[in-house]
C-alpha atoms as a printed R data frame, in Angstrom:
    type eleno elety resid chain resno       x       y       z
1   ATOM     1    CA   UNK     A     1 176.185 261.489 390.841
2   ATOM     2    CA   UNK     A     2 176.028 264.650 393.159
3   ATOM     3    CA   UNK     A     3 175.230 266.304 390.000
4   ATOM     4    CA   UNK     A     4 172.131 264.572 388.928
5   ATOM     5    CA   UNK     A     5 170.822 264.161 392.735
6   ATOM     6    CA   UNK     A     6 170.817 268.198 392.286
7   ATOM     7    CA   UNK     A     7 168.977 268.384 389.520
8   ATOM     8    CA   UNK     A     8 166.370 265.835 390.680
9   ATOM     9    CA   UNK     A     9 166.090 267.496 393.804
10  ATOM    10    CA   UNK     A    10 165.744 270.893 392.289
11  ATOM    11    CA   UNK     A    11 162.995 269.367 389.760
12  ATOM    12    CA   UNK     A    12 160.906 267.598 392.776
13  ATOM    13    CA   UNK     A    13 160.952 271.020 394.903
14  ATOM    14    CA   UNK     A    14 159.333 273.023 391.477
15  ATOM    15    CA   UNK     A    15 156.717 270.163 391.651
16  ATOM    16    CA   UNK     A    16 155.958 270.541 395.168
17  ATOM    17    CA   UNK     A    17 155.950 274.353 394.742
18  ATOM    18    CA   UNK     A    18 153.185 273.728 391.762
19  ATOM    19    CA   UNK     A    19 151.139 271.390 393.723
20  ATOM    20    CA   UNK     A    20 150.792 273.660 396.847
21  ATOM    21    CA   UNK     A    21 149.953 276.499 394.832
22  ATOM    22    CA   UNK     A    22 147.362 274.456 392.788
23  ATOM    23    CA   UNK     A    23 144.166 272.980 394.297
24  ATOM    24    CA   UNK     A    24 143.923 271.232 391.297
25  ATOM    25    CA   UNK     A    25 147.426 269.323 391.548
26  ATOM    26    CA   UNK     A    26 145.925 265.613 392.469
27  ATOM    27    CA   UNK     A    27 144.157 265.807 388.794
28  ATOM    28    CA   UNK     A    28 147.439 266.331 386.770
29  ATOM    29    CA   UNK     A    29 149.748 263.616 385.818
30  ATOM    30    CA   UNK     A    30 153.404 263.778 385.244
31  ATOM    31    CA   UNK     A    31 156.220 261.234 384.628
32  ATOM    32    CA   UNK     A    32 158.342 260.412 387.271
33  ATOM    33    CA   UNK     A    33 162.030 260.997 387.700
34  ATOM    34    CA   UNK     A    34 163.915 258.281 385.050
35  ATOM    35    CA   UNK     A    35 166.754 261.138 383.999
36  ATOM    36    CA   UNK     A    36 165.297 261.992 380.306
37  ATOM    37    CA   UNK     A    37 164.084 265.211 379.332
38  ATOM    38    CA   UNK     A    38 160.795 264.595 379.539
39  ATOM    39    CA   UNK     A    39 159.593 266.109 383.341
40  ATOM    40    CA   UNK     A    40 157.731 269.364 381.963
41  ATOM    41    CA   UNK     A    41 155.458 267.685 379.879
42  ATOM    42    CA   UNK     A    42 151.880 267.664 382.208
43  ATOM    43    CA   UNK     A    43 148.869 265.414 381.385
44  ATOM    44    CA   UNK     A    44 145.468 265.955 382.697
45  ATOM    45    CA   UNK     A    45 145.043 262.202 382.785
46  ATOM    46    CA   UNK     A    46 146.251 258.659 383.604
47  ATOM    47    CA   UNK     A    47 148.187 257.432 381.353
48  ATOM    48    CA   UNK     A    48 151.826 256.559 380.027
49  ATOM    49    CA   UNK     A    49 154.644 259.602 379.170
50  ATOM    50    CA   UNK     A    50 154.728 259.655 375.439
51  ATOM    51    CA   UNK     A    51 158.421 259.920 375.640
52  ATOM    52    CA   UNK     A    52 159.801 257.112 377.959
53  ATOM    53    CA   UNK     A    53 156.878 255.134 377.767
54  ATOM    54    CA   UNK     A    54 156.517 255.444 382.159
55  ATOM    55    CA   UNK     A    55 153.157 254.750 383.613
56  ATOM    56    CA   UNK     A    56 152.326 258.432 384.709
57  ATOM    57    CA   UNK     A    57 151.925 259.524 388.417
58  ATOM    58    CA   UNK     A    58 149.566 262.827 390.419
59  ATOM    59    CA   UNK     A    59 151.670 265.363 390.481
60  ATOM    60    CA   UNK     A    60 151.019 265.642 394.405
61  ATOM    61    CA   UNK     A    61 152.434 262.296 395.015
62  ATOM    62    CA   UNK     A    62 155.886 263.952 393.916
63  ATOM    63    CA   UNK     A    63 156.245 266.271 396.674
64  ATOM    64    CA   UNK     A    64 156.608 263.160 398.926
65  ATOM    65    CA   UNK     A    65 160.047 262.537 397.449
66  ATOM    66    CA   UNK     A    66 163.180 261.953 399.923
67  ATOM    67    CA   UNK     A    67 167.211 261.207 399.371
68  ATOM    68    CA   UNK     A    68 168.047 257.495 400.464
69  ATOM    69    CA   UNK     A    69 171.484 256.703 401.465
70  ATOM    70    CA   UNK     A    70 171.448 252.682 401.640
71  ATOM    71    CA   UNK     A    71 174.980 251.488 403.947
72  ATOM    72    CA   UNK     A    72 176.390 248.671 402.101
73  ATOM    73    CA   UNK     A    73 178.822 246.417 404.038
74  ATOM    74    CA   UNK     A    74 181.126 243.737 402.435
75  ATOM    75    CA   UNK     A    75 179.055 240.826 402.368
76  ATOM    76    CA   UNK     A    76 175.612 242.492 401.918
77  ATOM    77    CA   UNK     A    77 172.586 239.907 400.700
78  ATOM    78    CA   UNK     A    78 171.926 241.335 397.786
79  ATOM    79    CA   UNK     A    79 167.658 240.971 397.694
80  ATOM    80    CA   UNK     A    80 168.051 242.829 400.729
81  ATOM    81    CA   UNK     A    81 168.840 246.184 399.370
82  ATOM    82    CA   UNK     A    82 168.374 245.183 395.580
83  ATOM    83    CA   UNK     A    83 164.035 244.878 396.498
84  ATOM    84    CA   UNK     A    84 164.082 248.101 398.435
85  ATOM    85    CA   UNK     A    85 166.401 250.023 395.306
86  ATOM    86    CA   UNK     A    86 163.980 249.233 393.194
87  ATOM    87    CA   UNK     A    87 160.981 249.672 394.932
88  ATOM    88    CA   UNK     A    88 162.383 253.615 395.759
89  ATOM    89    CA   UNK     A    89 163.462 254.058 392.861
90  ATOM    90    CA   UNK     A    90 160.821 253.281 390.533
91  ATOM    91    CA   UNK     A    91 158.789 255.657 392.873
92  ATOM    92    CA   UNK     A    92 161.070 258.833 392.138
93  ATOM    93    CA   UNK     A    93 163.373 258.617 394.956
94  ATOM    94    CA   UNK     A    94 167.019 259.565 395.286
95  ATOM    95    CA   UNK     A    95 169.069 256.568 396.321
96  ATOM    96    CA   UNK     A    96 172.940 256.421 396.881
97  ATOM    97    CA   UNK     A    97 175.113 254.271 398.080
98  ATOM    98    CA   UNK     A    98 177.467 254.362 401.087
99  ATOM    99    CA   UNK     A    99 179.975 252.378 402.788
100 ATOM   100    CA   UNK     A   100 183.234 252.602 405.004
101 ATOM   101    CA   UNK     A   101 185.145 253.701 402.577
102 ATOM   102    CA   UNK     A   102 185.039 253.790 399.055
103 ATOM   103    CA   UNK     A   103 186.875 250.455 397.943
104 ATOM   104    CA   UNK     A   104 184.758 247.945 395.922
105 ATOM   105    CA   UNK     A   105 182.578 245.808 398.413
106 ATOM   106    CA   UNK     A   106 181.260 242.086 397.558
107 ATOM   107    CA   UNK     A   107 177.767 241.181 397.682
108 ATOM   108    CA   UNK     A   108 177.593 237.479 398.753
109 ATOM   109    CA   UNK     A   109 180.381 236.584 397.228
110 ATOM   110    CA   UNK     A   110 179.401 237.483 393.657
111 ATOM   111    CA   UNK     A   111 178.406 241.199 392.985
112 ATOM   112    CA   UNK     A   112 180.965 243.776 392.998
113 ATOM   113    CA   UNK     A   113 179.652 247.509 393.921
114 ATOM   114    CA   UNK     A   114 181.854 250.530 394.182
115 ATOM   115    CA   UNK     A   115 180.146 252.755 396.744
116 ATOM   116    CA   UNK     A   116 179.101 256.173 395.734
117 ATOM   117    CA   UNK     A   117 180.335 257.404 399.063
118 ATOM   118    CA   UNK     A   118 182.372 256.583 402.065
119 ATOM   119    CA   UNK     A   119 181.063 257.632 405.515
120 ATOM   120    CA   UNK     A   120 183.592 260.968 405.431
121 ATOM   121    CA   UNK     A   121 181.866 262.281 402.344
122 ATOM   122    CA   UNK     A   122 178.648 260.934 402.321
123 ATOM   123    CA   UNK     A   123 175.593 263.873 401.568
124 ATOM   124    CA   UNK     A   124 172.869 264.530 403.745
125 ATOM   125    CA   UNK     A   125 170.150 261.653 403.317
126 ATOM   126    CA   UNK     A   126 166.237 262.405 404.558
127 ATOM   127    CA   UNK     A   127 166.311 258.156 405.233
128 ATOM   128    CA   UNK     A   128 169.317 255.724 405.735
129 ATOM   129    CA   UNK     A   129 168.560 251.978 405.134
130 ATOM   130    CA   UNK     A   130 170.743 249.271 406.619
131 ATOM   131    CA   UNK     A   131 170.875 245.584 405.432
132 ATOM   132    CA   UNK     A   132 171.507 241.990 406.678
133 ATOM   133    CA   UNK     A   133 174.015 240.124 405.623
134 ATOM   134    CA   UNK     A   134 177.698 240.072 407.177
135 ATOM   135    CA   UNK     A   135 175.976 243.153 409.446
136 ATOM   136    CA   UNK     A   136 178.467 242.125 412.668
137 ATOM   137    CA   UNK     A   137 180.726 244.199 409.656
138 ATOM   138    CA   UNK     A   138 178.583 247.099 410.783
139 ATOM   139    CA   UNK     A   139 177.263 247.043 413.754
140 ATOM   140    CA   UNK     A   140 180.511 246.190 415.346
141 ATOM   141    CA   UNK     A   141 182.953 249.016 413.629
142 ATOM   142    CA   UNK     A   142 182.991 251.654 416.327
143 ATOM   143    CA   UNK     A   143 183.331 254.138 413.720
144 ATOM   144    CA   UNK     A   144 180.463 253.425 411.655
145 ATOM   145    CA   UNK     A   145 177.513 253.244 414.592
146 ATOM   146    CA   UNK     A   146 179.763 256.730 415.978
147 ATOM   147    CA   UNK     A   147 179.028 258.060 412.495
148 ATOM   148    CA   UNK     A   148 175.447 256.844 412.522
149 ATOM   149    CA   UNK     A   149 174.800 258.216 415.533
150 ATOM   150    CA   UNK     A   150 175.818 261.462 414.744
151 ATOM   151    CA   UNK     A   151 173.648 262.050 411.109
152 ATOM   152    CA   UNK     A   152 171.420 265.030 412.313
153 ATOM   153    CA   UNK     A   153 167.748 265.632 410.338
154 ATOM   154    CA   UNK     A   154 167.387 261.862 409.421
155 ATOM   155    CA   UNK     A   155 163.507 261.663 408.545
156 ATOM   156    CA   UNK     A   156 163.653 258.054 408.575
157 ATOM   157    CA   UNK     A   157 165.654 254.955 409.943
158 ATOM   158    CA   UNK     A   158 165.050 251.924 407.840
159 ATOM   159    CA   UNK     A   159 166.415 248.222 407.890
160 ATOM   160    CA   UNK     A   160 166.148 245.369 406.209
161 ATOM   161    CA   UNK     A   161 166.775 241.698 408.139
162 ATOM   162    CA   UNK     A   162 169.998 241.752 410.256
163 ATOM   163    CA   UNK     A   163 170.507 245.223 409.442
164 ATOM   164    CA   UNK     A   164 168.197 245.840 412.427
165 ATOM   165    CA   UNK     A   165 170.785 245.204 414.572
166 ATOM   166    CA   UNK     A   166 172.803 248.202 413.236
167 ATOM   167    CA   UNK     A   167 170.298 250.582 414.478
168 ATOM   168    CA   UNK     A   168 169.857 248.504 417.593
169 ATOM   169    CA   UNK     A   169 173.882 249.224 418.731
170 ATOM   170    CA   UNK     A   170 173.463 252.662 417.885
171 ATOM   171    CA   UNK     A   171 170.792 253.508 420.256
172 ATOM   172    CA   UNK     A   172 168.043 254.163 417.709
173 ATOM   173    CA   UNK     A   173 165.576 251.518 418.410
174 ATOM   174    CA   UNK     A   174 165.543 251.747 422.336
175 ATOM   175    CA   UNK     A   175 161.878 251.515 423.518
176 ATOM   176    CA   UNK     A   176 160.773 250.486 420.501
177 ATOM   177    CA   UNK     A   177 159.346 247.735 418.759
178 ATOM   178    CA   UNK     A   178 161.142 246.076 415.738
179 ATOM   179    CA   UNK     A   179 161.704 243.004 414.043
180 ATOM   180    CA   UNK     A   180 164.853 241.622 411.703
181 ATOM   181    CA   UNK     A   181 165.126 237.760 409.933
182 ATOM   182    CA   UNK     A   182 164.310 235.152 411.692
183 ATOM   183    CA   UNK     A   183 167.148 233.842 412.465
184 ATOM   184    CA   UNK     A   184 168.650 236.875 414.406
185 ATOM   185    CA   UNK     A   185 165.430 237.350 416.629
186 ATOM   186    CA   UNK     A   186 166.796 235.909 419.707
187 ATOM   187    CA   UNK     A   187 170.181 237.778 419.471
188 ATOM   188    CA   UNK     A   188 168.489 240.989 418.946
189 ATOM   189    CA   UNK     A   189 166.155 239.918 421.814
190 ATOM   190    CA   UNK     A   190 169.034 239.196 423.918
191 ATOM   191    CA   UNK     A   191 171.816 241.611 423.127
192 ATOM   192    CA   UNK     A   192 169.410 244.594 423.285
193 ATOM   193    CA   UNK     A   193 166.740 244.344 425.873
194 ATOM   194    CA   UNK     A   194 165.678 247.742 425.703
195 ATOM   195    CA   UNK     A   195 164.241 246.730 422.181
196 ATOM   196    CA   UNK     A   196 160.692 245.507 422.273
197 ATOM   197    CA   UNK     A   197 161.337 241.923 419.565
198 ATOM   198    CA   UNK     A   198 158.273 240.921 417.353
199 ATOM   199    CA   UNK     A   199 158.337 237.714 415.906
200 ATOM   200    CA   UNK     A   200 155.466 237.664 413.467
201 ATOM   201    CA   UNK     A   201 155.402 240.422 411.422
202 ATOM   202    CA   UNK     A   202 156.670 241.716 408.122
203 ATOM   203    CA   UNK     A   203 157.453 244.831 409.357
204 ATOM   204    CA   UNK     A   204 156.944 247.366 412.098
205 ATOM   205    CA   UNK     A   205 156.593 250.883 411.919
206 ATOM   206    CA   UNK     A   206 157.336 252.920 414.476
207 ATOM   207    CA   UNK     A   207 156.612 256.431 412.941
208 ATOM   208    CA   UNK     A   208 160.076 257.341 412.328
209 ATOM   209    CA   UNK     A   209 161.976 254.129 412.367
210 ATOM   210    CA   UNK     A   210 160.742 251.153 410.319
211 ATOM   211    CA   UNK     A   211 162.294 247.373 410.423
212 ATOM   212    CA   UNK     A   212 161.355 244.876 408.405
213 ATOM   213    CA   UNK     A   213 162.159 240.654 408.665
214 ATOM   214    CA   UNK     A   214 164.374 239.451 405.864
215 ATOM   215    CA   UNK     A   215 165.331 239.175 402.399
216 ATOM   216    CA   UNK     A   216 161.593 239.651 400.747
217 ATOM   217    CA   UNK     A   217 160.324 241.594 403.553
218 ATOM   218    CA   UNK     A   218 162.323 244.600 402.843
219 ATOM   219    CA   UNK     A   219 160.271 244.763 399.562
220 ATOM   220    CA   UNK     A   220 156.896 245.157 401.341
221 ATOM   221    CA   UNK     A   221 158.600 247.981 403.883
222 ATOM   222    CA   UNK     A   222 159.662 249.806 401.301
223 ATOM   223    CA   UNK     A   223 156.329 249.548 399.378
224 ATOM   224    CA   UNK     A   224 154.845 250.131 402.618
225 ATOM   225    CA   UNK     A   225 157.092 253.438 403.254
226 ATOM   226    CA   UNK     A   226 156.239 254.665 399.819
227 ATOM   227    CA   UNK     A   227 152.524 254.257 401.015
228 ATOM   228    CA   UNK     A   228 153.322 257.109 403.637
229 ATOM   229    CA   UNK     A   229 154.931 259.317 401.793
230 ATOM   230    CA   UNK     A   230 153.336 259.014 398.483
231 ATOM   231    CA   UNK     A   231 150.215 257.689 399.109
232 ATOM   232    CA   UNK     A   232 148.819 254.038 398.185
233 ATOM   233    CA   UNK     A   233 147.832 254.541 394.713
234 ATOM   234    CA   UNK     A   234 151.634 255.234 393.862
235 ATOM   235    CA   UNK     A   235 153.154 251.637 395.994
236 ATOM   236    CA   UNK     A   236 150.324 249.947 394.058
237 ATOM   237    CA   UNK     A   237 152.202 251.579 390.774
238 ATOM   238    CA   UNK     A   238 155.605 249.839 392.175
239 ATOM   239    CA   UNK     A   239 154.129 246.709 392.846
240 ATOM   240    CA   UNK     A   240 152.422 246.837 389.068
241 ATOM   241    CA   UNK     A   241 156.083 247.853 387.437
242 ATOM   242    CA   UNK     A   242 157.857 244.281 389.363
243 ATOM   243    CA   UNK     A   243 154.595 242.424 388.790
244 ATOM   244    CA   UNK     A   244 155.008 241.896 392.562
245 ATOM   245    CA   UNK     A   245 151.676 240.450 393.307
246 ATOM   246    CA   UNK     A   246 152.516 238.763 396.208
247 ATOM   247    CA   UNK     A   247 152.394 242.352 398.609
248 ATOM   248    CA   UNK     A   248 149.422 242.507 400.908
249 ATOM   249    CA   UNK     A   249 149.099 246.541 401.839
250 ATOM   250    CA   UNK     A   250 149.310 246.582 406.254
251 ATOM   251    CA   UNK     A   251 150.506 243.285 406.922
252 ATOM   252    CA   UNK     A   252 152.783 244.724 409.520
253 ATOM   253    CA   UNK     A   253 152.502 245.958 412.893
254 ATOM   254    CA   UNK     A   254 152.147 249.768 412.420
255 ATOM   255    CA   UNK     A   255 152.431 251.834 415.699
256 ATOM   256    CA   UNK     A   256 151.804 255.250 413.867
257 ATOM   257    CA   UNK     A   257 148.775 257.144 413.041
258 ATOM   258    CA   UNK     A   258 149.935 258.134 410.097
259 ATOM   259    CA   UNK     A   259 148.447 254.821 408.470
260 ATOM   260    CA   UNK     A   260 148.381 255.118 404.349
261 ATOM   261    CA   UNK     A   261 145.543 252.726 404.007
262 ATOM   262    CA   UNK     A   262 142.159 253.266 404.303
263 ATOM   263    CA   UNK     A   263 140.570 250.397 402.265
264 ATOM   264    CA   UNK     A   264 142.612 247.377 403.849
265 ATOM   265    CA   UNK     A   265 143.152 247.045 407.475
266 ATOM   266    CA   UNK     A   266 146.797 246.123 408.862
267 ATOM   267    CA   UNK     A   267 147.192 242.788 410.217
268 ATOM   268    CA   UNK     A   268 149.406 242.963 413.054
């Protein structure tokens, strides 16, 4: 695993180092990361890689690719991190997988995953994800908010439905605004006062820290994070790939300038 996030990360960096050297970078296609040896092939239009058969991408939308470490806890819903993994990872990003420790974990009852980490020897991650289901599992262990806390150079908080609260106990969203699932808005409201609670959004951004409602929410804040950092044209890719047509770019509250859409204006 630590081997391939390597060479992916080494691969991404060449790109990046291409595209700021080239003024031309926006007008050359490549196919994303999908592990086959077929990254050095360039294409000076749309199209599909004639070797895995992947809908090509600018090669400047690949310099906005980051490592995702997504917490699981025992009990996870599975949509909620399932949607986001493959929303990030159709786009060329680096997920992993963490928990408490490395044992198996159950996801509602039914899917077994064996973390790829435990919080001792996790990696460095540029965004950490949290996720609803059984979250009192997280967000009461005094040893996993003490080791979220303590993650230096995070780019990005993001949560899916209860997993809100997570980043709620460990300080993160104080004096913001954020939302979770519906049907933990009044204990986030309550338990953590200092957090400004939204009721009728999808998401909110926050610039750095971005919480989404449940289950099928997480889907359009991930779509919506791989607006920012990728631009629109490449979430619109995503969205084509899991025939997702139900995603309406903005409809969130978004409390950051750095707003990826130009055409369609963010309902908040």
């Amino acid at each position: 695993m630590t081997r391939k996030l390597s060479v992916s990360i080494l691969f991404t960096s060449a790109i990046c180092i291409y595209a700021l050297t080239k003024v031309t970078a926006q007008n050359v296609y490549v196919c994303p990361p999908c592990l086959t040896d077929c990254h050095e092939e360039t294409y000076a239009k749309k199209g599909t890689c004639k070797v895995c058969i992947m809908e090509l991408v600018s090669q400047e939308s690949m310099c906005g690719i980051k490592t995702i470490a997504f917490y699981l806890q025992p009990g996870v819903e599975v949509l909620d991190f399932a949607g986001p993994m493959e929303v990030f990872t159709f786009a060329g990003h680096k997920v992993f997988t963490i928990s408490k420790t490395k044992e198996p974990i159950v996801s509602q009852g039914v899917l077994k995953v064996i973390p790829d980490y435990s919080i001792d020897d996790a990696p460095h991650a540029d965004i950490v994800a949290f996720f609803g289901g059984n979250a009192s599992n997280a967000y009461e262990d005094k040893e996993v908010i003490g080791w979220l806390k303590n993650l230096e150079n995070v780019d990005f908080h993001f949560s899916v439905c209860s997993g809100a609260i997570v980043l709620a106990e460990a300080g993160i969203l104080d004096g913001k605004t954020a939302t979770t699932f519906h049907g933990r808005l009044d204990q986030l409201e309550k338990d953590y006062p200092q957090v400004k609670v939204r009721r009728d959004v999808r998401f909110v951004d926050n610039g750095t820290v971005i919480t989404t409602a449940g289950v099928s929410a997480g889907i359009d804040g991930a779509l919506h994070l791989v607006a920012r950092l990728q631009g629109l044209e490449m979430a619109e890719r995503v969205t084509r790939y899991m025939e997702y047509d139900k995603w309406v770019p903005g409809e969130g509250l978004i409390l950051t300038e750095d707003n990826p859409y130009t055409t369609t204006e963010a309902k908040n």
